[in-house]
Amino acid sequence: MAVPLCCNSQHKPASSCESQIMPSLCCWSMPTHSSLQRDNKLSDTYILSCATCTARSLLDANATVKPAASPPPAAQPQQQAYNPGYAISRPSFVCFGDSITEFGYNGPSGWVSLLSQYYSRKADVINRGMAGWNTRWAKQVLQASLQQLMPQQPSNGSSSSSTNSSSSGSELWSPGVQLLTIWFGANDAVSPTGKDGYLSVPVDEYKSNLANMVSTARDAGVPNILLITPPPVNETAWAKVQGRNVSDRSTSQVRKYVAAAKALATELKLPVLDIFALVSALPAEERAAWSDDGLHPSASGQAMVFRALREALDNWNAFAGIRWVIHKSWSVTSDVKKA
């Protein structure tokens, strides 16, 4: 049986074609493809061609493809893509928080949904939001949650590791969680004397609980952690939605928890996304439209959170270019910062 040839001028076996996408497939980029198919010397040789090359040849009015002298070899099982890249190795981003995070999956316009779309095929975005939770309860479940998502051998803190495979010859992301966002405080800051007072957590304990979660994540091997501050409250809108005369949540109370979260971020050298400051800086009309119920982001608020987080990640060296640089051997380039 004749050996299939790849489309290069040296008539090399297909397995040696450096431009192949999959083993034993030829590449249209070689200039002599059409001439090979028209070459009388090769008329008795079966040439294995990819679908794209065959289609292009059929469109060539001058091409005359002679039938093979013998039937083609039996079909071989489909082989794995030569460069699987992010199909088998991509980072996970875990969004950990209360209802503001959970509701980030409410429809395609939620901030977590938008983040998933933004990193489609580049990172797996996982929502671990739990409505009605505070830091006191969250710190008790974080370790178990991460254990389900992390490999048995925790990452050493590096954002990437070199594969030991000659077939890829490039760097792939380490498996497991590479980013954890922690967004709590909206429930912790509830008035202890209000109807939902059981959710209240003193600000000092709130800060301690956040520190505990950061420590848990680092021990689990999560290399990148982002704290997010709770948003301000539209007290009038919240009281109306809850059917109460007075709101049990207030911006003045939330501000104390924002200060605690930012202070902790400074102490632990962590980045912080200050949603409280971003919303507070909006013009009055836009600030009112940021939330429909006075607490949870509306559609426009969800979009704002997504944009702020997207910008933070785009400017974070650990994730610079993740949406464009897929696999080194694919020669995909972009003008981005290097980690």
Coordinates of C-alpha atoms in Angstrom, one line a residue:
M1 CA 0.0 0.0 0.0
A2 CA 1.4 3.4 -0.9
V3 CA 2.4 5.7 1.9
P4 CA 0.1 8.8 2.1
L5 CA 2.0 11.9 1.2
C6 CA 1.7 15.4 2.6
C7 CA 1.5 18.4 0.4
N8 CA 5.1 19.7 0.3
S9 CA 7.6 19.9 -2.4
Q10 CA 9.9 17.4 -0.8
H11 CA 7.2 14.7 -0.8
K12 CA 7.7 13.9 2.8
P13 CA 5.5 11.4 4.7
A14 CA 2.5 13.1 6.3
S15 CA 3.8 12.4 9.8
S16 CA 6.7 14.8 9.2
C17 CA 4.6 17.7 8.0
E18 CA 5.3 20.6 10.4
S19 CA 2.3 22.6 9.4
Q20 CA -0.3 19.8 10.0
I21 CA -3.3 20.5 12.3
M22 CA -3.7 16.8 13.0
P23 CA -1.3 13.9 12.3
S24 CA -1.6 12.5 8.7
L25 CA -3.4 15.5 7.4
C26 CA -2.0 17.8 4.8
C27 CA -2.0 21.6 4.8
W28 CA -3.2 23.9 1.9
S29 CA -0.5 26.4 2.9
M30 CA 2.1 24.4 1.0
P31 CA 2.3 26.0 -2.6
T32 CA 2.7 22.7 -4.6
H33 CA -0.5 21.0 -3.5
S34 CA -2.2 21.3 -6.8
S35 CA 0.8 20.3 -8.8
L36 CA 1.2 17.2 -6.7
Q37 CA -2.3 16.1 -7.6
R38 CA -1.7 16.7 -11.2
D39 CA 1.7 15.0 -11.2
N40 CA 1.6 11.9 -13.5
K41 CA 4.4 10.3 -11.5
L42 CA 2.1 10.1 -8.5
S43 CA -1.0 8.9 -10.4
D44 CA -0.7 5.5 -8.8
T45 CA -0.2 6.8 -5.3
Y46 CA -3.1 7.5 -2.9
I47 CA -2.7 11.0 -1.4
L48 CA -4.4 11.6 1.9
S49 CA -5.9 15.1 1.8
C50 CA -7.8 17.2 4.4
A51 CA -11.3 18.3 3.5
T52 CA -10.2 21.9 3.1
C53 CA -7.5 21.0 0.6
T54 CA -9.8 18.8 -1.4
A55 CA -12.5 21.4 -1.6
R56 CA -9.9 24.0 -2.8
S57 CA -8.6 21.6 -5.4
L58 CA -12.1 21.0 -6.8
L59 CA -12.5 24.7 -7.3
D60 CA -9.4 24.8 -9.4
A61 CA -10.6 24.7 -13.0
N62 CA -7.2 23.4 -14.2
A63 CA -6.9 20.6 -11.6
T64 CA -7.4 17.1 -12.9
V65 CA -7.5 14.5 -10.1
K66 CA -6.9 11.0 -11.4
P67 CA -8.6 8.2 -9.6
A68 CA -6.4 6.1 -7.3
A69 CA -5.2 2.8 -8.8
S70 CA -6.2 1.0 -5.6
P71 CA -8.9 1.6 -3.1
P72 CA -8.0 3.9 -0.1
P73 CA -7.0 2.2 3.1
A74 CA -9.6 1.5 5.7
A75 CA -10.7 4.5 7.8
Q76 CA -8.6 5.0 10.9
P77 CA -10.0 6.0 14.2
Q78 CA -10.1 9.8 14.6
Q79 CA -7.0 11.0 16.4
Q80 CA -6.9 13.5 19.1
A81 CA -6.1 17.1 18.1
Y82 CA -2.4 17.7 17.8
N83 CA -2.5 20.7 20.1
P84 CA -5.5 20.3 22.5
G85 CA -4.6 23.4 24.5
Y86 CA -7.4 24.8 26.5
A87 CA -9.7 21.9 25.6
I88 CA -8.0 19.9 28.4
S89 CA -6.2 22.5 30.5
R90 CA -7.8 25.8 31.4
P91 CA -8.1 27.8 34.6
S92 CA -11.2 28.0 36.8
F93 CA -12.5 31.2 38.2
V94 CA -14.7 30.8 41.3
C95 CA -17.1 33.6 42.3
F96 CA -17.8 33.2 46.1
G97 CA -20.3 35.4 47.7
D98 CA -23.9 36.0 48.8
S99 CA -27.0 36.7 46.8
I100 CA -25.3 39.5 44.8
T101 CA -23.0 36.8 43.4
E102 CA -25.7 34.1 43.1
F103 CA -28.0 36.4 41.2
G104 CA -25.1 37.1 38.8
Y105 CA -26.3 34.0 37.0
N106 CA -29.9 35.4 36.6
G107 CA -30.2 35.2 32.8
P108 CA -27.6 36.1 30.2
S109 CA -27.1 39.7 31.5
G110 CA -26.0 38.7 35.0
W111 CA -22.4 39.7 35.8
V112 CA -21.2 36.1 36.3
S113 CA -22.9 35.1 33.1
L114 CA -21.2 37.9 31.2
L115 CA -17.9 36.9 32.7
S116 CA -18.5 33.3 31.6
Q117 CA -19.2 34.6 28.0
Y118 CA -16.1 36.8 28.1
Y119 CA -13.9 33.9 29.0
S120 CA -15.6 31.3 26.9
R121 CA -13.2 28.4 26.1
K122 CA -10.5 30.2 28.0
A123 CA -11.6 29.8 31.6
D124 CA -14.4 28.0 33.5
V125 CA -16.3 30.5 35.6
I126 CA -18.0 28.9 38.5
N127 CA -20.7 30.6 40.6
R128 CA -20.6 29.8 44.3
G129 CA -23.0 32.5 45.4
M130 CA -25.4 31.7 48.3
A131 CA -28.3 34.1 48.9
G132 CA -28.8 35.1 52.5
W133 CA -25.3 34.0 53.6
N134 CA -22.7 36.0 55.6
T135 CA -19.0 35.5 56.3
R136 CA -19.6 33.6 59.5
W137 CA -21.2 30.8 57.5
A138 CA -19.2 31.1 54.3
K139 CA -15.8 30.5 56.0
Q140 CA -17.1 27.1 57.2
V141 CA -17.7 25.8 53.7
L142 CA -15.0 27.3 51.6
Q143 CA -12.4 24.6 52.3
A144 CA -14.8 21.8 51.2
S145 CA -15.9 23.8 48.2
L146 CA -12.3 24.3 47.0
Q147 CA -11.4 20.6 47.6
Q148 CA -14.0 19.6 45.1
L149 CA -12.5 22.0 42.5
M150 CA -8.8 21.6 43.1
P151 CA -6.6 18.8 41.9
Q152 CA -5.2 16.3 44.5
Q153 CA -1.8 18.0 44.1
P154 CA -2.4 21.7 44.9
S155 CA -0.8 24.3 42.6
N156 CA 2.5 25.7 43.9
G157 CA 1.1 29.2 43.3
S158 CA 2.3 29.5 39.8
S159 CA -0.2 30.6 37.2
S160 CA 1.2 28.1 34.6
S161 CA 3.3 25.0 34.5
S162 CA 5.3 23.3 31.7
T163 CA 3.9 20.1 30.3
N164 CA 6.2 17.1 30.0
S165 CA 4.9 16.1 26.6
S166 CA 6.8 16.3 23.4
S167 CA 3.5 16.3 21.5
S168 CA 2.6 19.8 22.7
G169 CA 5.9 21.4 23.5
S170 CA 4.2 24.4 25.1
E171 CA 3.0 25.8 28.4
L172 CA -0.5 25.0 29.6
W173 CA -2.5 26.4 32.6
S174 CA -2.3 24.4 35.8
P175 CA -5.6 22.7 36.6
G176 CA -7.8 23.9 39.4
V177 CA -8.9 27.3 40.7
Q178 CA -6.6 30.1 39.5
L179 CA -8.9 32.9 40.7
L180 CA -11.2 33.3 43.7
T181 CA -13.4 36.4 44.1
I182 CA -14.8 37.0 47.6
W183 CA -17.8 39.3 47.8
F184 CA -19.5 39.4 51.2
G185 CA -20.7 42.1 53.5
A186 CA -24.2 43.0 52.4
N187 CA -25.7 40.7 54.9
D188 CA -23.0 41.1 57.5
A189 CA -23.9 44.8 57.7
V190 CA -27.6 44.3 58.4
S191 CA -28.8 46.1 61.6
P192 CA -28.7 43.6 64.5
T193 CA -32.0 44.9 65.8
G194 CA -33.8 44.6 62.5
K195 CA -36.0 41.7 61.3
D196 CA -33.0 40.1 59.6
G197 CA -30.8 40.8 62.5
Y198 CA -29.7 37.1 62.6
L199 CA -27.6 37.8 59.5
S200 CA -25.6 40.6 61.3
V201 CA -21.9 40.0 61.9
P202 CA -19.9 42.6 63.9
V203 CA -17.4 44.4 61.7
D204 CA -14.3 43.1 63.5
E205 CA -15.6 39.5 63.1
Y206 CA -16.4 40.3 59.4
K207 CA -12.8 41.3 58.8
S208 CA -11.5 38.2 60.7
N209 CA -13.8 35.9 58.7
L210 CA -12.5 37.4 55.4
A211 CA -8.9 36.8 56.6
N212 CA -9.8 33.2 57.4
M213 CA -11.2 32.7 53.9
V214 CA -8.1 34.2 52.3
S215 CA -5.9 31.9 54.4
T216 CA -8.1 28.8 53.4
A217 CA -7.8 29.7 49.7
R218 CA -4.0 30.2 49.9
D219 CA -3.6 26.9 51.7
A220 CA -5.6 25.2 49.0
G221 CA -3.2 26.5 46.4
V222 CA -5.3 29.3 44.9
P223 CA -2.7 31.8 43.6
N224 CA -5.0 34.8 42.9
I225 CA -7.6 36.2 45.2
L226 CA -9.8 39.3 44.7
L227 CA -11.8 41.0 47.4
I228 CA -14.9 43.0 46.4
T229 CA -16.6 45.5 48.6
P230 CA -20.3 45.5 49.3
P231 CA -22.3 48.1 47.5
P232 CA -24.2 51.1 49.0
V233 CA -27.9 50.7 49.9
N234 CA -30.8 52.7 48.5
E235 CA -32.6 52.6 51.9
T236 CA -35.9 54.0 50.6
A237 CA -36.2 51.4 47.8
W238 CA -35.1 48.5 50.1
A239 CA -37.7 49.4 52.8
K240 CA -40.4 49.6 50.1
V241 CA -39.6 46.3 48.6
Q242 CA -39.5 44.7 52.0
G243 CA -42.8 46.3 53.1
R244 CA -41.3 48.1 56.0
N245 CA -41.4 51.6 57.2
V246 CA -37.6 51.7 57.9
S247 CA -34.8 49.9 56.2
D248 CA -32.7 47.5 58.2
R249 CA -29.8 48.2 55.9
S250 CA -28.0 51.5 55.6
T251 CA -25.1 52.9 53.5
S252 CA -23.5 54.4 56.6
Q253 CA -23.3 50.9 58.2
V254 CA -22.1 49.3 55.0
R255 CA -19.3 51.9 54.8
K256 CA -17.7 50.4 57.9
Y257 CA -17.5 47.0 56.3
V258 CA -16.0 48.5 53.2
A259 CA -13.3 50.1 55.2
A260 CA -12.6 46.8 57.0
A261 CA -12.3 44.9 53.7
K262 CA -10.0 47.4 52.2
A263 CA -7.8 47.5 55.3
L264 CA -7.5 43.7 55.1
A265 CA -6.6 43.8 51.5
T266 CA -3.8 46.3 52.3
E267 CA -2.5 44.1 55.2
L268 CA -2.6 40.9 53.1
K269 CA -1.3 42.6 49.9
L270 CA -4.5 41.6 48.0
P271 CA -6.2 43.5 45.2
V272 CA -9.6 44.9 46.0
L273 CA -12.5 45.9 43.6
D274 CA -14.2 48.8 45.3
I275 CA -17.8 48.5 44.0
F276 CA -19.0 50.7 46.9
A277 CA -16.9 53.6 45.6
L278 CA -17.8 53.0 41.9
V279 CA -21.6 53.0 42.7
S280 CA -21.3 55.9 45.1
A281 CA -19.6 58.0 42.4
L282 CA -22.4 57.6 39.9
P283 CA -24.7 60.6 39.2
A284 CA -27.9 60.4 41.3
E285 CA -30.1 59.1 38.5
E286 CA -27.6 56.4 37.5
R287 CA -27.1 55.4 41.1
A288 CA -30.8 55.0 41.6
A289 CA -31.0 52.8 38.5
W290 CA -28.1 50.6 39.6
S291 CA -30.5 48.5 41.7
D292 CA -34.2 47.8 41.4
D293 CA -34.7 46.8 45.0
G294 CA -32.1 49.1 46.6
L295 CA -29.5 46.3 47.1
H296 CA -29.1 43.8 44.3
P297 CA -27.8 45.1 40.9
S298 CA -30.3 45.7 38.1
A299 CA -29.5 44.8 34.5
S300 CA -27.5 48.0 34.2
G301 CA -25.9 47.3 37.6
Q302 CA -24.9 43.8 36.5
A303 CA -23.3 45.2 33.4
M304 CA -21.4 47.7 35.5
V305 CA -20.1 45.0 37.8
F306 CA -19.0 42.9 34.9
R307 CA -17.2 45.8 33.2
A308 CA -15.3 46.7 36.4
L309 CA -14.3 43.1 37.0
R310 CA -13.3 42.6 33.3
E311 CA -11.1 45.7 33.4
A312 CA -9.5 44.5 36.7
L313 CA -8.7 41.1 35.2
D314 CA -7.5 42.5 31.9
N315 CA -5.0 44.7 33.8
W316 CA -3.9 41.8 36.1
N317 CA -0.6 40.4 34.9
A318 CA -1.6 36.9 35.9
F319 CA -4.4 36.9 33.4
A320 CA -3.1 39.3 30.8
G321 CA -3.9 38.0 27.3
I322 CA -5.7 34.9 28.5
R323 CA -8.5 35.5 26.0
W324 CA -6.2 35.8 23.0
V325 CA -3.1 33.6 23.7
I326 CA -4.6 30.2 23.5
H327 CA -1.6 27.9 22.8
K328 CA 2.0 28.9 22.1
S329 CA 2.5 26.4 19.2
W330 CA -0.6 27.9 17.4
S331 CA 1.4 31.1 16.9
V332 CA -1.5 33.2 18.2
T333 CA -0.1 36.6 19.4
S334 CA -1.4 39.7 21.0
D335 CA 0.1 42.9 22.4
V336 CA -0.4 42.2 26.1
K337 CA 1.6 42.4 29.3
K338 CA 3.6 39.3 30.3
A339 CA 3.1 37.8 33.7

